[in-house]
């Protein structure tokens, strides 16, 4: 749902989107998918090839013929996100592989990545064996849930400290705590984003809001801290941020991602790096993007590690390749460590940013194959 700012960001975003945005980027081939559902997206349409499906694994191929970057979602009751694919640039097709049990869902395209989107009902009927019936995959979901729970407590603790500093008018203290609190958020973003209404309130950037919606959350306060250095009117925003984080922590502690959601989440975190962190768009006021970069990388690796026993049994060569590419990305990033944190994004040269982008592109290509291995097709 991120907007892209500035010419340099546009250039790097285009590189990143080209790298992660080609058809087939969730891994596998057309013949391997249980079936493919074409989604024709434009600036004012979202035509899904079917409104009825049999229960099981399905691959949606979303083609954006519009002029705006778009997103595609499949929602369950209460706008619970079953799966999503973001940052689909004009002229680009991207894939989303999902396991859908019987139920009523909604599909949605979001041209411009704002608002509730263009929605349609999707009905899934029948029965199919669940991927989680595999004992190793079930264990992967349970292991990742424990990882999420290990992060949510710190997220709440650090966000509380951050909002307390804002309420006290402690500008330098709040600035220091801002990237630390966000680290725990960025590590578990696939889970946090599954609660559709809360994510944009907590992590939306200026310009992400639909008409009439307020700009809130971490980035609203970031803007005040770094642009004006005046947080005298940020009290309500700090209260709202903490309340929303408390709610999402409660929800996240209870949810368990299915194996395909876990695989998709590992890749989504790398997409987040490519489209939001390497571009400098995410933390456009503080330039603390490398903190988020590192957290997304750690979160993606945690998801892959949870699936590792299954992947080693079914595609050990892919596991070796993923290990090598995670190590390469971490080594590239490590050059920019500064004390307990990272150098400011605006101190990086275009060549340095390209080096970071290249390692993430290579890693994404490998991690994008995890979903097809998990789906067994």
C-alpha positions as a Markdown table, in Angstrom:
| # | Residue | x | y | z |
|---|---|---|---|---|
| 1 | Unk | 0.0 | 0.0 | 0.0 |
| 2 | Unk | 3.0 | 2.2 | -0.2 |
| 3 | Unk | 3.2 | 5.3 | -2.3 |
| 4 | Unk | 6.5 | 6.1 | -4.0 |
| 5 | Unk | 8.2 | 9.4 | -3.5 |
| 6 | Unk | 10.9 | 11.3 | -5.4 |
| 7 | Unk | 12.7 | 10.6 | -8.7 |
| 8 | Unk | 15.4 | 8.5 | -7.2 |
| 9 | Unk | 12.9 | 6.4 | -5.4 |
| 10 | Unk | 10.9 | 6.0 | -8.6 |
| 11 | Unk | 14.0 | 4.7 | -10.4 |
| 12 | Unk | 14.9 | 2.2 | -7.7 |
| 13 | Unk | 11.2 | 1.2 | -7.3 |
| 14 | Unk | 11.0 | 0.5 | -11.0 |
| 15 | Unk | 14.1 | -1.8 | -10.7 |
| 16 | Unk | 12.6 | -3.5 | -7.6 |
| 17 | Unk | 9.2 | -3.9 | -9.1 |
| 18 | Unk | 10.7 | -5.3 | -12.3 |
| 19 | Unk | 12.7 | -7.8 | -10.2 |
| 20 | Unk | 9.8 | -9.0 | -8.1 |
| 21 | Unk | 6.9 | -8.3 | -10.4 |
| 22 | Unk | 7.0 | -10.7 | -13.3 |
| 23 | Unk | 4.4 | -13.3 | -13.8 |
| 24 | Unk | 5.3 | -16.5 | -12.0 |
| 25 | Unk | 7.0 | -14.8 | -9.1 |
| 26 | Unk | 5.4 | -16.9 | -6.5 |
| 27 | Unk | 7.1 | -19.9 | -8.0 |
| 28 | Unk | 6.1 | -22.8 | -10.1 |
| 29 | Unk | 4.7 | -22.9 | -13.6 |
| 30 | Unk | 1.2 | -22.8 | -15.0 |
| 31 | Unk | 1.1 | -26.5 | -15.3 |
| 32 | Unk | 2.1 | -26.9 | -11.7 |
| 33 | Unk | -0.7 | -24.9 | -10.2 |
| 34 | Unk | -3.9 | -26.7 | -9.3 |
| 35 | Unk | -5.5 | -24.1 | -11.5 |
| 36 | Unk | -5.0 | -20.5 | -12.5 |
| 37 | Unk | -7.6 | -17.8 | -12.0 |
| 38 | Unk | -7.0 | -14.7 | -14.2 |
| 39 | Unk | -7.6 | -11.3 | -12.6 |
| 40 | Unk | -7.8 | -8.4 | -15.0 |
| 41 | Unk | -7.1 | -5.2 | -13.0 |
| 42 | Unk | -7.3 | -1.7 | -14.3 |
| 43 | Unk | -7.9 | 1.8 | -12.7 |
| 44 | Unk | -11.6 | 1.1 | -12.4 |
| 45 | Unk | -12.1 | -2.6 | -12.8 |
| 46 | Unk | -11.2 | -5.9 | -11.1 |
| 47 | Unk | -12.5 | -8.8 | -13.2 |
| 48 | Unk | -11.9 | -12.2 | -11.6 |
| 49 | Unk | -12.3 | -15.0 | -14.1 |
| 50 | Unk | -14.6 | -16.9 | -11.7 |
| 51 | Unk | -16.8 | -16.3 | -8.7 |
| 52 | Unk | -16.9 | -19.9 | -7.6 |
| 53 | Unk | -14.1 | -22.3 | -6.8 |
| 54 | Unk | -13.6 | -25.8 | -5.3 |
| 55 | Unk | -11.8 | -25.9 | -2.0 |
| 56 | Unk | -8.0 | -26.3 | -2.3 |
| 57 | Unk | -5.0 | -24.5 | -3.6 |
| 58 | Unk | -5.5 | -22.0 | -6.3 |
| 59 | Unk | -3.2 | -19.5 | -8.1 |
| 60 | Unk | -4.5 | -16.1 | -9.0 |
| 61 | Unk | -2.6 | -14.3 | -11.8 |
| 62 | Unk | -3.2 | -10.5 | -11.5 |
| 63 | Unk | -2.5 | -8.4 | -14.6 |
| 64 | Unk | -2.6 | -4.7 | -14.2 |
| 65 | Unk | -3.6 | -2.9 | -17.4 |
| 66 | Unk | -4.3 | 0.4 | -15.6 |
| 67 | Unk | -2.1 | 3.5 | -15.1 |
| 68 | Unk | -1.9 | 3.1 | -11.3 |
| 69 | Unk | 0.1 | 0.7 | -9.1 |
| 70 | Unk | -2.5 | -1.7 | -7.7 |
| 71 | Unk | -2.9 | -4.5 | -5.1 |
| 72 | Unk | -5.0 | -7.6 | -5.0 |
| 73 | Unk | -6.5 | -9.2 | -1.9 |
| 74 | Unk | -8.7 | -12.2 | -0.9 |
| 75 | Unk | -10.6 | -11.4 | 2.3 |
| 76 | Unk | -12.4 | -13.8 | 4.6 |
| 77 | Unk | -15.1 | -12.6 | 7.1 |
| 78 | Unk | -14.2 | -9.4 | 8.9 |
| 79 | Unk | -11.8 | -8.4 | 6.2 |
| 80 | Unk | -9.3 | -11.0 | 7.5 |
| 81 | Unk | -6.6 | -11.1 | 4.7 |
| 82 | Unk | -6.3 | -14.7 | 3.4 |
| 83 | Unk | -3.6 | -13.5 | 0.9 |
| 84 | Unk | -2.4 | -10.4 | -0.9 |
| 85 | Unk | 0.0 | -9.2 | -3.5 |
| 86 | Unk | 1.0 | -5.6 | -3.4 |
| 87 | Unk | 2.8 | -3.1 | -5.7 |
| 88 | Unk | 1.6 | -4.5 | -9.0 |
| 89 | Unk | 2.9 | -1.9 | -11.4 |
| 90 | Unk | 1.1 | -0.9 | -14.6 |
| 91 | Unk | 1.8 | -3.5 | -17.3 |
| 92 | Unk | 3.0 | -6.1 | -14.8 |
| 93 | Unk | 1.4 | -9.5 | -13.9 |
| 94 | Unk | 1.9 | -11.1 | -10.5 |
| 95 | Unk | 0.9 | -14.4 | -9.0 |
| 96 | Unk | -0.7 | -15.3 | -5.6 |
| 97 | Unk | -1.1 | -18.9 | -4.6 |
| 98 | Unk | -3.6 | -19.6 | -1.8 |
| 99 | Unk | -5.2 | -22.5 | 0.0 |
| 100 | Unk | -8.9 | -21.7 | 0.4 |
| 101 | Unk | -11.3 | -23.9 | 2.4 |
| 102 | Unk | -15.0 | -23.8 | 1.8 |
| 103 | Unk | -16.5 | -20.4 | 2.7 |
| 104 | Unk | -17.5 | -17.0 | 1.5 |
| 105 | Unk | -14.7 | -14.6 | 0.5 |
| 106 | Unk | -14.3 | -11.3 | -1.2 |
| 107 | Unk | -11.7 | -10.4 | -3.9 |
| 108 | Unk | -10.5 | -6.8 | -4.1 |
| 109 | Unk | -8.2 | -4.8 | -6.4 |
| 110 | Unk | -7.0 | -1.5 | -5.0 |
| 111 | Unk | -5.9 | 0.9 | -7.8 |
| 112 | Unk | -3.6 | 3.5 | -6.3 |
| 113 | Unk | -3.3 | 1.2 | -3.2 |
| 114 | Unk | -5.9 | 3.1 | -1.2 |
| 115 | Unk | -9.4 | 2.6 | 0.1 |
| 116 | Unk | -11.6 | -0.6 | 0.3 |
| 117 | Unk | -11.0 | -1.5 | -3.3 |
| 118 | Unk | -13.1 | -2.9 | -6.1 |
| 119 | Unk | -14.7 | -6.0 | -4.6 |
| 120 | Unk | -16.5 | -9.1 | -5.7 |
| 121 | Unk | -17.9 | -12.2 | -3.9 |
| 122 | Unk | -15.9 | -15.4 | -4.2 |
| 123 | Unk | -17.6 | -18.6 | -3.1 |
| 124 | Unk | -15.6 | -21.7 | -2.3 |
| 125 | Unk | -17.3 | -25.1 | -1.9 |
| 126 | Unk | -16.5 | -28.7 | -1.3 |
| 127 | Unk | -13.7 | -30.3 | 0.6 |
| 128 | Unk | -10.0 | -30.9 | 0.0 |
| 129 | Unk | -7.2 | -32.2 | 2.1 |
| 130 | Unk | -5.5 | -29.4 | 4.0 |
| 131 | Unk | -1.8 | -28.8 | 3.6 |
| 132 | Unk | -1.7 | -28.7 | 7.4 |
| 133 | Unk | -2.6 | -32.4 | 7.5 |
| 134 | Unk | 1.1 | -32.9 | 6.8 |
| 135 | Unk | 2.7 | -33.2 | 10.2 |
| 136 | Unk | 5.8 | -31.3 | 9.2 |
| 137 | Unk | 3.9 | -28.4 | 7.7 |
| 138 | Unk | 1.6 | -28.2 | 10.8 |
| 139 | Unk | 4.7 | -28.0 | 12.9 |
| 140 | Unk | 6.0 | -25.2 | 10.7 |
| 141 | Unk | 2.9 | -23.1 | 11.4 |
| 142 | Unk | 3.1 | -23.8 | 15.1 |
| 143 | Unk | 6.8 | -22.9 | 15.2 |
| 144 | Unk | 6.2 | -19.6 | 13.4 |
| 145 | Unk | 3.3 | -18.8 | 15.8 |
| 146 | Unk | 5.8 | -19.1 | 18.6 |
| 147 | Unk | 8.2 | -16.7 | 16.8 |
| 148 | Unk | 5.4 | -14.2 | 16.4 |
| 149 | Unk | 4.6 | -14.4 | 20.1 |
| 150 | Unk | 8.2 | -13.8 | 20.9 |
| 151 | Unk | 8.0 | -10.5 | 19.0 |
| 152 | Unk | 4.7 | -9.1 | 20.0 |
| 153 | Unk | 5.6 | -8.6 | 23.7 |
| 154 | Unk | 8.6 | -6.5 | 22.7 |
| 155 | Unk | 6.5 | -4.6 | 20.1 |
| 156 | Unk | 4.1 | -3.6 | 22.7 |
| 157 | Unk | 6.8 | -2.7 | 25.3 |
| 158 | Unk | 8.8 | -0.6 | 22.8 |
| 159 | Unk | 5.8 | 1.1 | 21.3 |
| 160 | Unk | 4.6 | 2.0 | 24.8 |
| 161 | Unk | 8.1 | 3.6 | 25.5 |
| 162 | Unk | 7.9 | 5.4 | 22.2 |
| 163 | Unk | 4.4 | 6.9 | 22.7 |
| 164 | Unk | 5.3 | 7.8 | 26.3 |
| 165 | Unk | 8.3 | 9.8 | 25.0 |
| 166 | Unk | 6.0 | 11.5 | 22.5 |
| 167 | Unk | 3.5 | 12.4 | 25.2 |
| 168 | Unk | 6.3 | 13.8 | 27.4 |
| 169 | Unk | 7.6 | 16.0 | 24.5 |
| 170 | Unk | 10.9 | 14.1 | 24.6 |
| 171 | Unk | 11.9 | 14.7 | 21.0 |
| 172 | Unk | 15.3 | 13.0 | 21.0 |
| 173 | Unk | 14.1 | 10.1 | 23.1 |
| 174 | Unk | 11.2 | 9.5 | 20.7 |
| 175 | Unk | 13.5 | 9.7 | 17.7 |
| 176 | Unk | 15.8 | 7.1 | 19.3 |
| 177 | Unk | 12.9 | 4.8 | 20.1 |
| 178 | Unk | 11.1 | 5.1 | 16.7 |
| 179 | Unk | 13.2 | 2.6 | 14.7 |
| 180 | Unk | 13.5 | 0.3 | 17.7 |
| 181 | Unk | 9.8 | -0.1 | 18.1 |
| 182 | Unk | 9.3 | -0.5 | 14.4 |
| 183 | Unk | 11.8 | -3.4 | 14.3 |
| 184 | Unk | 9.4 | -5.7 | 16.0 |
| 185 | Unk | 6.5 | -4.6 | 13.8 |
| 186 | Unk | 8.5 | -5.1 | 10.6 |
| 187 | Unk | 9.5 | -8.7 | 11.6 |
| 188 | Unk | 5.9 | -9.9 | 11.9 |
| 189 | Unk | 4.3 | -7.8 | 9.2 |
| 190 | Unk | 2.7 | -10.7 | 7.3 |
| 191 | Unk | 0.7 | -11.5 | 10.4 |
| 192 | Unk | 0.0 | -7.8 | 11.2 |
| 193 | Unk | -1.2 | -7.2 | 7.7 |
| 194 | Unk | -3.6 | -10.0 | 7.8 |
| 195 | Unk | -5.8 | -7.7 | 10.0 |
| 196 | Unk | -6.7 | -5.4 | 7.1 |
| 197 | Unk | -8.2 | -2.5 | 9.0 |
| 198 | Unk | -5.4 | -2.1 | 11.6 |
| 199 | Unk | -2.4 | -2.2 | 9.4 |
| 200 | Unk | -3.0 | 1.1 | 7.5 |
| 201 | Unk | -3.9 | 2.8 | 10.8 |
| 202 | Unk | -0.6 | 1.8 | 12.3 |
| 203 | Unk | 1.8 | 1.7 | 9.3 |
| 204 | Unk | 0.1 | 3.9 | 6.6 |
| 205 | Unk | 2.3 | 6.5 | 4.9 |
| 206 | Unk | 1.1 | 10.0 | 4.0 |
| 207 | Unk | -0.8 | 9.7 | 0.7 |
| 208 | Unk | -2.0 | 6.1 | 1.4 |
| 209 | Unk | -5.3 | 7.3 | 2.8 |
| 210 | Unk | -8.6 | 7.3 | 0.9 |
| 211 | Unk | -10.5 | 10.6 | 0.8 |
| 212 | Unk | -11.7 | 11.6 | 4.2 |
| 213 | Unk | -9.3 | 9.3 | 6.1 |
| 214 | Unk | -6.8 | 10.7 | 8.5 |
| 215 | Unk | -3.0 | 10.1 | 8.4 |
| 216 | Unk | -2.2 | 8.2 | 11.6 |
| 217 | Unk | 0.2 | 5.8 | 13.1 |
| 218 | Unk | 4.0 | 5.5 | 13.3 |
| 219 | Unk | 4.6 | 7.7 | 10.2 |
| 220 | Unk | 2.3 | 10.5 | 11.3 |
| 221 | Unk | 4.4 | 10.9 | 14.4 |
| 222 | Unk | 7.6 | 10.4 | 12.5 |
| 223 | Unk | 6.6 | 13.3 | 10.3 |
| 224 | Unk | 6.1 | 15.6 | 13.3 |
| 225 | Unk | 9.4 | 14.5 | 15.0 |
| 226 | Unk | 11.6 | 15.0 | 12.0 |
| 227 | Unk | 9.9 | 17.7 | 10.0 |
| 228 | Unk | 8.9 | 20.2 | 12.7 |
| 229 | Unk | 10.3 | 18.8 | 15.9 |
| 230 | Unk | 7.0 | 19.7 | 17.5 |
| 231 | Unk | 4.8 | 16.9 | 18.9 |
| 232 | Unk | 2.6 | 19.1 | 21.0 |
| 233 | Unk | -0.4 | 18.0 | 19.1 |
| 234 | Unk | 0.6 | 14.3 | 18.7 |
| 235 | Unk | -1.0 | 13.1 | 22.0 |
| 236 | Unk | -4.2 | 11.7 | 20.4 |
| 237 | Unk | -2.1 | 10.1 | 17.6 |
| 238 | Unk | 0.2 | 8.5 | 20.2 |
| 239 | Unk | -2.8 | 7.2 | 22.2 |
| 240 | Unk | -4.4 | 5.8 | 19.0 |
| 241 | Unk | -1.2 | 4.1 | 17.9 |
| 242 | Unk | -0.7 | 2.4 | 21.2 |
| 243 | Unk | -4.3 | 1.2 | 21.3 |
| 244 | Unk | -4.1 | -0.2 | 17.8 |
| 245 | Unk | -0.8 | -1.9 | 18.6 |
| 246 | Unk | -2.3 | -3.4 | 21.7 |
| 247 | Unk | -5.2 | -4.8 | 19.7 |
| 248 | Unk | -3.1 | -6.2 | 16.9 |
| 249 | Unk | -0.8 | -7.9 | 19.5 |
| 250 | Unk | -3.8 | -9.6 | 21.0 |
| 251 | Unk | -5.0 | -10.8 | 17.6 |
| 252 | Unk | -1.6 | -11.8 | 16.3 |
| 253 | Unk | -0.9 | -13.9 | 19.4 |
| 254 | Unk | -4.0 | -16.0 | 18.6 |
| 255 | Unk | -3.6 | -16.4 | 14.8 |
| 256 | Unk | -1.7 | -19.2 | 13.2 |
| 257 | Unk | -0.8 | -18.8 | 9.5 |
| 258 | Unk | -1.4 | -21.8 | 7.2 |
| 259 | Unk | 1.7 | -23.2 | 5.4 |
| 260 | Unk | 1.0 | -21.2 | 2.2 |
| 261 | Unk | 0.5 | -18.0 | 4.1 |
| 262 | Unk | 3.8 | -18.6 | 5.8 |
| 263 | Unk | 5.5 | -19.1 | 2.4 |
| 264 | Unk | 3.8 | -16.1 | 0.9 |
| 265 | Unk | 4.7 | -14.0 | 4.0 |
| 266 | Unk | 8.4 | -14.9 | 3.6 |
| 267 | Unk | 8.4 | -13.5 | 0.1 |
| 268 | Unk | 6.1 | -10.5 | 1.0 |
| 269 | Unk | 8.7 | -9.3 | 3.5 |
| 270 | Unk | 11.3 | -9.3 | 0.8 |
| 271 | Unk | 8.9 | -7.4 | -1.5 |
| 272 | Unk | 8.5 | -4.9 | 1.3 |
| 273 | Unk | 12.3 | -4.4 | 1.3 |
| 274 | Unk | 12.4 | -4.0 | -2.5 |
| 275 | Unk | 9.5 | -1.6 | -2.8 |
| 276 | Unk | 9.6 | 0.4 | 0.5 |
| 277 | Unk | 13.0 | 0.2 | 2.1 |
| 278 | Unk | 15.5 | 0.3 | -0.8 |
| 279 | Unk | 13.5 | 3.2 | -2.3 |
| 280 | Unk | 13.6 | 5.2 | 1.0 |
| 281 | Unk | 9.9 | 5.6 | 0.8 |
| 282 | Unk | 9.0 | 3.8 | 4.0 |
| 283 | Unk | 10.7 | 6.1 | 6.5 |
| 284 | Unk | 10.9 | 9.2 | 4.3 |
| 285 | Unk | 11.2 | 11.7 | 7.2 |
| 286 | Unk | 13.7 | 9.8 | 9.5 |
| 287 | Unk | 15.6 | 7.9 | 6.9 |
| 288 | Unk | 15.8 | 4.9 | 9.3 |
| 289 | Unk | 14.9 | 2.6 | 6.5 |
| 290 | Unk | 17.9 | 0.2 | 7.1 |
| 291 | Unk | 16.4 | -0.7 | 10.5 |
| 292 | Unk | 13.2 | -1.8 | 8.7 |
| 293 | Unk | 15.3 | -3.5 | 6.0 |
| 294 | Unk | 17.1 | -5.7 | 8.6 |
| 295 | Unk | 13.8 | -6.5 | 10.4 |
| 296 | Unk | 12.1 | -7.6 | 7.2 |
| 297 | Unk | 15.0 | -9.7 | 6.3 |
| 298 | Unk | 15.0 | -11.4 | 9.8 |
| 299 | Unk | 11.2 | -11.9 | 9.6 |
| 300 | Unk | 11.5 | -13.5 | 6.2 |
| 301 | Unk | 14.3 | -15.8 | 7.3 |
| 302 | Unk | 12.2 | -16.8 | 10.4 |
| 303 | Unk | 9.4 | -17.9 | 8.2 |
| 304 | Unk | 11.7 | -19.9 | 5.9 |
| 305 | Unk | 13.3 | -21.5 | 8.9 |
| 306 | Unk | 10.0 | -22.6 | 10.2 |
| 307 | Unk | 9.4 | -24.4 | 6.9 |
| 308 | Unk | 12.9 | -25.7 | 6.7 |
| 309 | Unk | 12.3 | -29.3 | 7.7 |
| 310 | Unk | 9.7 | -29.7 | 5.0 |
| 311 | Unk | 11.8 | -27.9 | 2.4 |
| 312 | Unk | 14.9 | -30.0 | 3.2 |
| 313 | Unk | 12.8 | -33.1 | 2.6 |
| 314 | Unk | 11.3 | -31.9 | -0.6 |
| 315 | Unk | 13.9 | -29.6 | -2.3 |
| 316 | Unk | 17.2 | -29.5 | -0.5 |
| 317 | Unk | 18.9 | -27.7 | -3.4 |
| 318 | Unk | 16.5 | -24.8 | -3.0 |
| 319 | Unk | 17.3 | -24.7 | 0.7 |
| 320 | Unk | 21.0 | -24.5 | 0.0 |
| 321 | Unk | 20.4 | -21.7 | -2.5 |
| 322 | Unk | 18.2 | -19.8 | -0.1 |
| 323 | Unk | 20.8 | -20.1 | 2.7 |
| 324 | Unk | 23.5 | -18.8 | 0.4 |
| 325 | Unk | 21.4 | -15.8 | -0.7 |
| 326 | Unk | 20.3 | -14.9 | 2.8 |
| 327 | Unk | 24.0 | -14.8 | 3.8 |
| 328 | Unk | 24.8 | -12.6 | 0.8 |
| 329 | Unk | 22.0 | -10.1 | 1.6 |
| 330 | Unk | 23.0 | -10.0 | 5.3 |
| 331 | Unk | 26.7 | -9.4 | 4.3 |
| 332 | Unk | 25.7 | -6.6 | 1.9 |
| 333 | Unk | 23.6 | -4.9 | 4.6 |
| 334 | Unk | 26.3 | -5.4 | 7.3 |
| 335 | Unk | 28.5 | -2.9 | 5.6 |
| 336 | Unk | 26.2 | -0.1 | 6.7 |
| 337 | Unk | 26.0 | -0.9 | 10.4 |
| 338 | Unk | 26.6 | 2.0 | 12.7 |
| 339 | Unk | 26.9 | 1.3 | 16.4 |
| 340 | Unk | 23.8 | -0.4 | 17.5 |
| 341 | Unk | 21.9 | 0.7 | 14.4 |
| 342 | Unk | 22.4 | 1.6 | 10.8 |
| 343 | Unk | 23.6 | 4.5 | 8.7 |
| 344 | Unk | 20.9 | 6.9 | 7.5 |
| 345 | Unk | 19.3 | 6.0 | 4.2 |
| 346 | Unk | 20.2 | 9.4 | 2.7 |
| 347 | Unk | 23.9 | 8.7 | 3.3 |
| 348 | Unk | 23.8 | 5.8 | 0.8 |
| 349 | Unk | 25.0 | 6.2 | -2.8 |
| 350 | Unk | 23.1 | 4.9 | -5.8 |
| 351 | Unk | 25.7 | 2.2 | -6.3 |
| 352 | Unk | 25.3 | 1.1 | -2.6 |
| 353 | Unk | 21.6 | 1.0 | -3.0 |
| 354 | Unk | 21.9 | -1.0 | -6.2 |
| 355 | Unk | 24.1 | -3.5 | -4.4 |
| 356 | Unk | 21.5 | -3.9 | -1.7 |
| 357 | Unk | 18.7 | -4.2 | -4.4 |
| 358 | Unk | 20.7 | -6.8 | -6.3 |
| 359 | Unk | 21.0 | -9.1 | -3.3 |
| 360 | Unk | 17.4 | -8.8 | -2.4 |
| 361 | Unk | 16.3 | -9.5 | -6.0 |
| 362 | Unk | 18.4 | -12.7 | -6.1 |
| 363 | Unk | 17.0 | -13.8 | -2.7 |
| 364 | Unk | 13.4 | -13.1 | -3.7 |
| 365 | Unk | 13.8 | -15.2 | -6.8 |
| 366 | Unk | 14.7 | -18.2 | -4.5 |
| 367 | Unk | 12.2 | -17.6 | -1.8 |
| 368 | Unk | 9.4 | -17.1 | -4.3 |
| 369 | Unk | 9.8 | -20.9 | -5.1 |
| 370 | Unk | 8.9 | -21.9 | -1.6 |
| 371 | Unk | 5.2 | -21.6 | -2.1 |
| 372 | Unk | 5.2 | -24.1 | -5.0 |
| 373 | Unk | 7.2 | -26.6 | -2.9 |
| 374 | Unk | 4.8 | -26.2 | 0.0 |
| 375 | Unk | 1.8 | -26.6 | -2.3 |
| 376 | Unk | 3.4 | -29.7 | -3.8 |
| 377 | Unk | 2.8 | -28.5 | -7.3 |
